[in-house]
Amino acid sequence: MNILYKSEPERGRIWAALLAELAPEAVFRQWPDIGEAAEIDYLVAWQPPEDVSVFTGLKALFSVGAGAEQFDYAALPPDLPVVRMIEPGLTSGMVEYVTFAVLGLHREMPRYLQQQRNRRWLAHPAMPAAKRRVGVMGVGALGEAVLKPLVQLGFDCAGWSRTAKHIAGVASFAGAAQLGAFLARSDILICLLPLTAATEGILNAELFSQLPTGASLIQVGRGKQLNHQHLLNALDSGQLAAAVVDVTEPEPLPEDHPFWHHPALWLTPHIASQAQPESALRALLENIRRFERGEPMHGVVERERGY
Ligand code: NDP
Ligand code: OXD
């Protein structure tokens, strides 16, 4: 098995050492040292090299991240499997971040931090979790995982996806026809959608207007899904009370962007979750082994639906 890795060099060094233990038969090459291009079986990258046609024996392209929207599919052979990363380290990171953000919003931390800055000692009535309606857009590998602890904490949970789901304690809404009903019952809205033609710009004024007044947003999907000016308008009008934003377009934001200092907005630099070197390598190897046994791999992108 010949693997060519083209991504962060530090993770590459960790993977090279681990691979020697876990799969000593594997040949691991780090970009730009590609060796004999025709011998590469698997390419692991965030961005593949411009010309992949030199890898005449290529069997699959793996994304180092959960997203696979960054690839130029027109430049890839049409039948080349493209696989996104599903691994427990990345999932746990997202569960931690979203749980933290939901609890922070539920307990009104943006409001209390603002009060602290103004030296105001003022308590507001606390709402029980069972009365707080949380809605997750995108109930895939990550969306389903973040819902589990939220159900356990007692939140009133729902998910919105393309196809209906059956998850204990979670009301399922599916497709464009049920989006309005889902939004109308989401006090805290979490976006965990992949970026596709259908989800680009989805977090906009029209969507915010369908949320209960004073709702909050947690945006951990992709930057291009969120209209910044519409979010600022919704925060300033009180339609939204607060927002936690981890992904933006562009990244990083320019120095004079209003998100840096808006009192009702928490901004983090796309760190909600990251693949962890050891568990990600194990997941990659498991997928390669499945492929070589003729079994379906986890996370194969369906190109026509865009994720
Ligand atoms: P999955 O592909 O497993 O899940 C995607 C979910 O979105 C599915 O439930 C799918 O519905 C739903 N969906 C897709 N398109 C639509 C649509 N048009 N309308 C309604 N629902 C839709 O992805 P993951 O859970 O693994 O990851 C989700 C995204 O999270 C990634 O694509 C990435 O953008 C983001 N991410 C962000 C990170 C960060 O640090 N901020 C880190 C990792 C990922 P169905 O189930 O019916 O197919
Ligand atoms: C990913 C990400 O897709 O870091 O893994 O956003």
Short mmCIF file of C-alpha atoms and ligand atoms in Angstrom, two decimals:
data_model
loop_
_atom_site.label_atom_id
_atom_site.label_comp_id
_atom_site.label_asym_id
_atom_site.label_seq_id
_atom_site.Cartn_x
_atom_site.Cartn_y
_atom_site.Cartn_z
CA MET A 1 0.00 0.00 0.00
CA ASN A 2 1.58 3.30 -1.16
CA ILE A 3 0.21 6.41 0.51
CA LEU A 4 1.03 9.97 -0.55
CA TYR A 5 0.26 12.57 2.13
CA LYS A 6 -0.05 16.26 1.24
CA SER A 7 -1.06 18.34 4.22
CA GLU A 8 0.42 19.76 7.44
CA PRO A 9 4.04 18.50 7.67
CA GLU A 10 3.87 18.08 11.48
CA ARG A 11 0.93 15.65 11.30
CA GLY A 12 2.75 13.93 8.42
CA ARG A 13 5.74 13.30 10.69
CA ILE A 14 3.45 11.85 13.40
CA TRP A 15 1.67 9.67 10.85
CA ALA A 16 4.96 8.37 9.39
CA ALA A 17 6.09 7.19 12.85
CA LEU A 18 2.70 5.68 13.73
CA LEU A 19 2.31 3.97 10.39
CA ALA A 20 5.64 2.22 10.86
CA GLU A 21 4.05 0.58 13.94
CA LEU A 22 0.49 0.03 12.71
CA ALA A 23 1.15 -0.97 9.09
CA PRO A 24 4.85 -1.64 8.57
CA GLU A 25 4.12 -2.92 5.05
CA ALA A 26 2.87 0.55 3.97
CA VAL A 27 5.04 2.98 2.01
CA PHE A 28 4.32 6.53 3.28
CA ARG A 29 5.45 9.49 1.23
CA GLN A 30 5.08 13.15 2.14
CA TRP A 31 4.53 15.78 -0.52
CA PRO A 32 6.59 16.90 -2.45
CA ASP A 33 8.58 13.63 -2.25
CA ILE A 34 6.20 11.60 -4.42
CA GLY A 35 8.67 8.93 -5.58
CA GLU A 36 7.31 7.05 -8.59
CA ALA A 37 3.93 8.70 -9.25
CA ALA A 38 2.46 5.59 -10.88
CA GLU A 39 3.04 3.62 -7.67
CA ILE A 40 0.82 5.81 -5.46
CA ASP A 41 -2.36 3.95 -4.44
CA TYR A 42 -3.92 6.45 -2.01
CA LEU A 43 -3.70 10.22 -1.81
CA VAL A 44 -4.49 11.91 1.53
CA ALA A 45 -4.82 15.68 1.26
CA TRP A 46 -6.78 18.83 2.01
CA GLN A 47 -5.91 20.04 -1.50
CA PRO A 48 -4.58 17.43 -3.94
CA PRO A 49 -1.80 18.35 -6.39
CA GLU A 50 -3.15 20.23 -9.45
CA ASP A 51 -2.52 17.37 -11.84
CA VAL A 52 -3.61 14.03 -10.41
CA SER A 53 -3.44 12.32 -13.83
CA VAL A 54 0.24 11.47 -13.12
CA PHE A 55 -0.97 9.09 -10.38
CA THR A 56 -2.06 6.47 -12.86
CA GLY A 57 -2.67 3.78 -10.22
CA LEU A 58 -4.64 6.01 -7.81
CA LYS A 59 -7.43 4.07 -6.05
CA ALA A 60 -8.92 6.72 -3.72
CA LEU A 61 -8.54 10.31 -2.52
CA PHE A 62 -9.00 10.89 1.22
CA SER A 63 -9.71 14.29 2.76
CA VAL A 64 -7.73 15.01 5.93
CA GLY A 65 -10.86 16.76 7.27
CA ALA A 66 -14.58 16.13 7.65
CA GLY A 67 -15.33 18.43 4.74
CA ALA A 68 -14.71 17.47 1.13
CA GLU A 69 -16.22 20.52 -0.59
CA GLN A 70 -12.75 22.00 -1.21
CA PHE A 71 -11.91 19.57 -4.02
CA ASP A 72 -12.27 20.54 -7.68
CA TYR A 73 -14.26 17.48 -8.71
CA ALA A 74 -14.06 18.38 -12.41
CA ALA A 75 -10.28 17.88 -12.19
CA LEU A 76 -10.61 14.40 -10.63
CA PRO A 77 -11.29 11.15 -12.51
CA PRO A 78 -15.09 10.69 -12.37
CA ASP A 79 -14.96 7.22 -10.81
CA LEU A 80 -12.22 7.99 -8.23
CA PRO A 81 -13.69 7.44 -4.74
CA VAL A 82 -13.39 10.61 -2.63
CA VAL A 83 -13.63 9.98 1.08
CA ARG A 84 -14.08 12.45 3.92
CA MET A 85 -12.73 11.96 7.42
CA ILE A 86 -14.96 10.35 10.02
CA GLU A 87 -12.95 9.59 13.14
CA PRO A 88 -13.66 9.57 16.87
CA GLY A 89 -11.18 12.35 17.78
CA LEU A 90 -12.80 14.81 15.37
CA THR A 91 -16.27 13.81 16.56
CA SER A 92 -15.37 14.24 20.27
CA GLY A 93 -13.95 17.70 19.58
CA MET A 94 -17.20 18.80 17.94
CA VAL A 95 -19.27 17.30 20.77
CA GLU A 96 -17.20 19.27 23.32
CA TYR A 97 -17.42 22.55 21.41
CA VAL A 98 -21.15 22.37 20.69
CA THR A 99 -22.02 21.24 24.23
CA PHE A 100 -19.94 24.12 25.61
CA ALA A 101 -21.59 26.61 23.26
CA VAL A 102 -25.14 25.39 23.93
CA LEU A 103 -24.59 25.51 27.69
CA GLY A 104 -23.02 28.97 27.40
CA LEU A 105 -25.99 30.28 25.44
CA HIS A 106 -28.54 28.43 27.57
CA ARG A 107 -27.05 29.99 30.73
CA GLU A 108 -26.86 33.40 28.97
CA MET A 109 -23.10 33.78 29.31
CA PRO A 110 -22.77 36.44 26.56
CA ARG A 111 -25.21 38.60 28.55
CA TYR A 112 -23.43 37.98 31.88
CA LEU A 113 -20.00 38.68 30.36
CA GLN A 114 -21.34 41.96 29.04
CA GLN A 115 -22.73 42.76 32.52
CA GLN A 116 -19.32 41.93 34.04
CA ARG A 117 -17.64 44.42 31.67
CA ASN A 118 -20.16 47.04 32.87
CA ARG A 119 -19.76 46.08 36.58
CA ARG A 120 -23.44 45.14 36.81
CA TRP A 121 -24.49 42.50 39.39
CA LEU A 122 -27.87 41.42 38.07
CA ALA A 123 -29.46 37.94 38.05
CA HIS A 124 -31.98 36.85 35.42
CA PRO A 125 -34.39 33.91 35.81
CA ALA A 126 -32.75 30.66 34.62
CA MET A 127 -34.74 28.54 32.20
CA PRO A 128 -34.72 24.74 32.70
CA ALA A 129 -33.07 22.76 29.88
CA ALA A 130 -36.34 20.94 29.16
CA LYS A 131 -37.86 24.25 28.08
CA ARG A 132 -34.95 25.20 25.81
CA ARG A 133 -35.51 23.97 22.26
CA VAL A 134 -32.30 23.08 20.46
CA GLY A 135 -32.26 22.46 16.71
CA VAL A 136 -29.38 20.89 14.78
CA MET A 137 -29.18 21.50 11.01
CA GLY A 138 -27.35 18.51 9.53
CA VAL A 139 -27.81 15.23 11.35
CA GLY A 140 -24.85 13.36 9.90
CA ALA A 141 -21.77 11.89 11.60
CA LEU A 142 -21.25 15.07 13.67
CA GLY A 143 -24.84 16.30 14.04
CA GLU A 144 -26.03 13.00 15.45
CA ALA A 145 -23.06 12.85 17.85
CA VAL A 146 -23.67 16.36 19.25
CA LEU A 147 -27.36 15.62 19.81
CA LYS A 148 -26.70 12.72 22.19
CA PRO A 149 -25.28 14.70 25.17
CA LEU A 150 -27.82 17.48 24.58
CA VAL A 151 -30.65 14.93 24.92
CA GLN A 152 -28.98 13.62 28.09
CA LEU A 153 -28.76 17.13 29.52
CA GLY A 154 -32.52 17.35 29.08
CA PHE A 155 -32.79 19.84 26.19
CA ASP A 156 -35.82 19.63 23.91
CA CYS A 157 -33.97 18.50 20.75
CA ALA A 158 -34.74 18.37 17.04
CA GLY A 159 -32.72 17.76 13.89
CA TRP A 160 -33.17 18.88 10.30
CA SER A 161 -31.66 16.89 7.45
CA ARG A 162 -32.37 15.95 3.84
CA THR A 163 -33.78 12.57 4.88
CA ALA A 164 -35.73 11.76 8.07
CA LYS A 165 -33.88 10.28 11.09
CA HIS A 166 -34.89 8.13 14.04
CA ILE A 167 -32.84 9.15 17.08
CA ALA A 168 -34.18 8.63 20.59
CA GLY A 169 -35.30 11.94 22.11
CA VAL A 170 -34.85 13.92 18.88
CA ALA A 171 -37.73 15.19 16.72
CA SER A 172 -36.87 14.74 13.05
CA PHE A 173 -37.59 17.32 10.35
CA ALA A 174 -36.58 16.69 6.75
CA GLY A 175 -36.27 18.65 3.55
CA ALA A 176 -37.23 22.17 2.52
CA ALA A 177 -40.92 21.55 3.30
CA GLN A 178 -40.21 21.04 7.03
CA LEU A 179 -37.51 23.70 7.49
CA GLY A 180 -39.98 26.39 8.63
CA ALA A 181 -41.52 24.18 11.33
CA PHE A 182 -38.05 23.16 12.52
CA LEU A 183 -36.84 26.78 12.73
CA ALA A 184 -39.98 27.92 14.54
CA ARG A 185 -39.11 25.57 17.42
CA SER A 186 -35.34 26.26 17.61
CA ASP A 187 -34.31 28.59 20.46
CA ILE A 188 -30.69 27.57 19.89
CA LEU A 189 -29.89 26.75 16.26
CA ILE A 190 -26.72 24.80 15.44
CA CYS A 191 -25.49 24.58 11.85
CA LEU A 192 -23.56 21.41 11.09
CA LEU A 193 -24.36 21.23 7.39
CA PRO A 194 -21.78 20.52 4.70
CA LEU A 195 -21.18 23.28 2.17
CA THR A 196 -23.09 22.48 -1.03
CA ALA A 197 -24.96 24.47 -3.67
CA ALA A 198 -28.08 24.00 -1.51
CA THR A 199 -26.54 25.17 1.77
CA GLU A 200 -24.42 28.12 0.57
CA GLY A 201 -25.88 31.30 2.10
CA ILE A 202 -28.56 29.35 4.00
CA LEU A 203 -27.99 31.30 7.25
CA ASN A 204 -29.58 34.54 6.09
CA ALA A 205 -32.22 37.11 7.07
CA GLU A 206 -35.11 35.01 5.82
CA LEU A 207 -34.00 32.05 7.91
CA PHE A 208 -33.33 34.16 11.01
CA SER A 209 -36.82 35.69 10.73
CA GLN A 210 -38.35 32.21 11.10
CA LEU A 211 -36.61 31.56 14.45
CA PRO A 212 -38.32 32.51 17.73
CA THR A 213 -37.47 36.11 18.68
CA GLY A 214 -34.36 36.12 20.88
CA ALA A 215 -33.00 32.79 19.54
CA SER A 216 -29.26 32.09 19.29
CA LEU A 217 -27.03 30.65 16.57
CA ILE A 218 -24.03 28.33 16.71
CA GLN A 219 -22.31 28.23 13.32
CA VAL A 220 -19.82 25.36 13.02
CA GLY A 221 -20.50 24.31 9.41
CA ARG A 222 -18.72 26.32 6.74
CA GLY A 223 -18.13 30.06 6.37
CA LYS A 224 -19.95 30.47 3.07
CA GLN A 225 -23.22 29.34 4.66
CA LEU A 226 -23.51 32.52 6.77
CA ASN A 227 -24.43 36.01 5.57
CA HIS A 228 -22.43 38.22 7.97
CA GLN A 229 -24.43 41.40 7.47
CA HIS A 230 -27.73 39.54 7.98
CA LEU A 231 -26.41 38.08 11.23
CA LEU A 232 -25.30 41.50 12.47
CA ASN A 233 -28.71 42.97 11.58
CA ALA A 234 -30.49 40.14 13.41
CA LEU A 235 -28.30 40.64 16.52
CA ASP A 236 -28.75 44.39 16.49
CA SER A 237 -32.54 44.19 16.07
CA GLY A 238 -32.88 41.61 18.87
CA GLN A 239 -34.25 38.94 16.51
CA LEU A 240 -31.19 36.97 17.64
CA ALA A 241 -29.84 37.33 21.19
CA ALA A 242 -26.38 35.88 20.60
CA ALA A 243 -24.21 33.90 18.20
CA VAL A 244 -21.20 31.63 18.44
CA VAL A 245 -19.31 31.60 15.14
CA ASP A 246 -16.40 29.26 14.42
CA VAL A 247 -16.29 29.42 10.62
CA THR A 248 -16.31 32.51 8.40
CA GLU A 249 -15.69 33.57 4.84
CA PRO A 250 -12.93 34.65 4.53
CA GLU A 251 -10.76 33.00 7.18
CA PRO A 252 -9.19 34.80 8.92
CA LEU A 253 -11.53 37.78 9.02
CA PRO A 254 -10.09 41.21 8.18
CA GLU A 255 -8.95 43.25 11.20
CA ASP A 256 -11.80 45.75 10.90
CA HIS A 257 -14.57 43.14 10.70
CA PRO A 258 -17.43 43.83 13.20
CA PHE A 259 -17.46 40.18 14.39
CA TRP A 260 -14.21 40.84 16.32
CA HIS A 261 -15.89 43.13 18.83
CA HIS A 262 -19.64 42.54 18.68
CA PRO A 263 -20.79 42.13 22.33
CA ALA A 264 -23.32 39.39 21.49
CA LEU A 265 -20.99 37.31 19.36
CA TRP A 266 -18.32 34.81 20.32
CA LEU A 267 -15.81 34.19 17.55
CA THR A 268 -13.35 31.29 17.38
CA PRO A 269 -10.82 30.65 14.57
CA HIS A 270 -12.21 27.44 13.01
CA ILE A 271 -11.18 25.29 15.96
CA ALA A 272 -14.49 23.64 16.85
CA SER A 273 -12.95 20.33 15.99
CA GLN A 274 -9.83 18.95 14.38
CA ALA A 275 -8.87 15.45 13.29
CA GLN A 276 -6.56 13.90 15.90
CA PRO A 277 -3.44 12.35 14.34
CA GLU A 278 -3.62 8.90 15.97
CA SER A 279 -7.34 8.21 15.71
CA ALA A 280 -7.49 9.74 12.21
CA LEU A 281 -4.69 7.48 10.99
CA ARG A 282 -6.45 4.44 12.46
CA ALA A 283 -9.67 5.47 10.68
CA LEU A 284 -7.79 5.96 7.40
CA LEU A 285 -6.16 2.53 7.66
CA GLU A 286 -9.48 0.90 8.50
CA ASN A 287 -11.03 2.46 5.39
CA ILE A 288 -8.12 1.36 3.17
CA ARG A 289 -8.41 -2.16 4.54
CA ARG A 290 -12.16 -2.15 3.90
CA PHE A 291 -11.52 -0.95 0.34
CA GLU A 292 -8.93 -3.67 -0.24
CA ARG A 293 -11.36 -6.33 1.07
CA GLY A 294 -14.02 -4.99 -1.32
CA GLU A 295 -16.17 -3.61 1.55
CA PRO A 296 -17.78 -0.14 1.51
CA MET A 297 -15.67 2.63 3.05
CA HIS A 298 -17.02 5.10 5.64
CA GLY A 299 -17.60 8.66 4.40
CA VAL A 300 -17.52 8.20 0.62
CA VAL A 301 -18.70 11.45 -1.00
CA GLU A 302 -21.72 11.13 -3.27
CA ARG A 303 -20.68 13.61 -5.91
CA GLU A 304 -24.14 14.31 -7.34
CA ARG A 305 -25.55 15.38 -3.94
CA GLY A 306 -22.37 17.34 -3.12
CA TYR A 307 -21.36 15.76 0.23
P1 NDP B 1 -22.29 14.34 7.07
O1 NDP B 1 -22.15 14.26 5.60
O2 NDP B 1 -22.13 13.10 7.88
O3 NDP B 1 -23.72 14.96 7.45
C1 NDP B 1 -24.29 15.99 6.73
C2 NDP B 1 -25.72 16.19 7.19
O4 NDP B 1 -26.26 17.34 6.54
C3 NDP B 1 -26.64 15.02 6.83
O5 NDP B 1 -27.54 14.78 7.86
C4 NDP B 1 -27.38 15.53 5.59
O6 NDP B 1 -28.69 14.97 5.43
C5 NDP B 1 -27.50 17.00 5.93
N1 NDP B 1 -27.71 17.80 4.72
C6 NDP B 1 -26.86 17.99 3.68
N2 NDP B 1 -27.41 18.79 2.75
C7 NDP B 1 -28.64 19.14 3.22
C8 NDP B 1 -29.68 19.95 2.74
N3 NDP B 1 -29.58 20.58 1.56
N4 NDP B 1 -30.80 20.06 3.49
C9 NDP B 1 -30.92 19.42 4.67
N5 NDP B 1 -29.94 18.64 5.20
C10 NDP B 1 -28.81 18.50 4.48
O7 NDP B 1 -21.26 15.46 7.57
P2 NDP B 1 -20.51 15.58 8.98
O8 NDP B 1 -21.54 15.49 10.06
O9 NDP B 1 -19.36 14.68 9.07
O10 NDP B 1 -19.93 17.08 8.89
C11 NDP B 1 -20.77 18.17 8.68
C12 NDP B 1 -19.97 19.42 8.37
O11 NDP B 1 -19.37 19.94 9.55
C13 NDP B 1 -18.76 19.25 7.44
O12 NDP B 1 -19.17 19.15 6.08
C14 NDP B 1 -17.99 20.52 7.71
O13 NDP B 1 -18.48 21.54 6.87
C15 NDP B 1 -18.35 20.86 9.16
N6 NDP B 1 -17.19 20.69 10.04
C16 NDP B 1 -16.74 21.79 10.72
C17 NDP B 1 -15.66 21.68 11.57
C18 NDP B 1 -15.21 22.85 12.38
O14 NDP B 1 -14.17 22.75 13.04
N7 NDP B 1 -15.95 23.93 12.41
C19 NDP B 1 -14.95 20.42 11.75
C20 NDP B 1 -15.52 19.33 11.03
C21 NDP B 1 -16.61 19.47 10.19
P3 NDP B 1 -28.89 13.38 5.17
O15 NDP B 1 -28.48 12.71 6.45
O16 NDP B 1 -30.33 13.24 4.91
O17 NDP B 1 -28.00 13.02 4.01
C1 OXD B 2 -12.86 19.70 8.81
C2 OXD B 2 -12.63 21.00 9.42
O1 OXD B 2 -13.59 19.63 7.82
O2 OXD B 2 -11.62 21.15 10.09
O3 OXD B 2 -12.33 18.70 9.33
O4 OXD B 2 -13.46 21.91 9.29
#
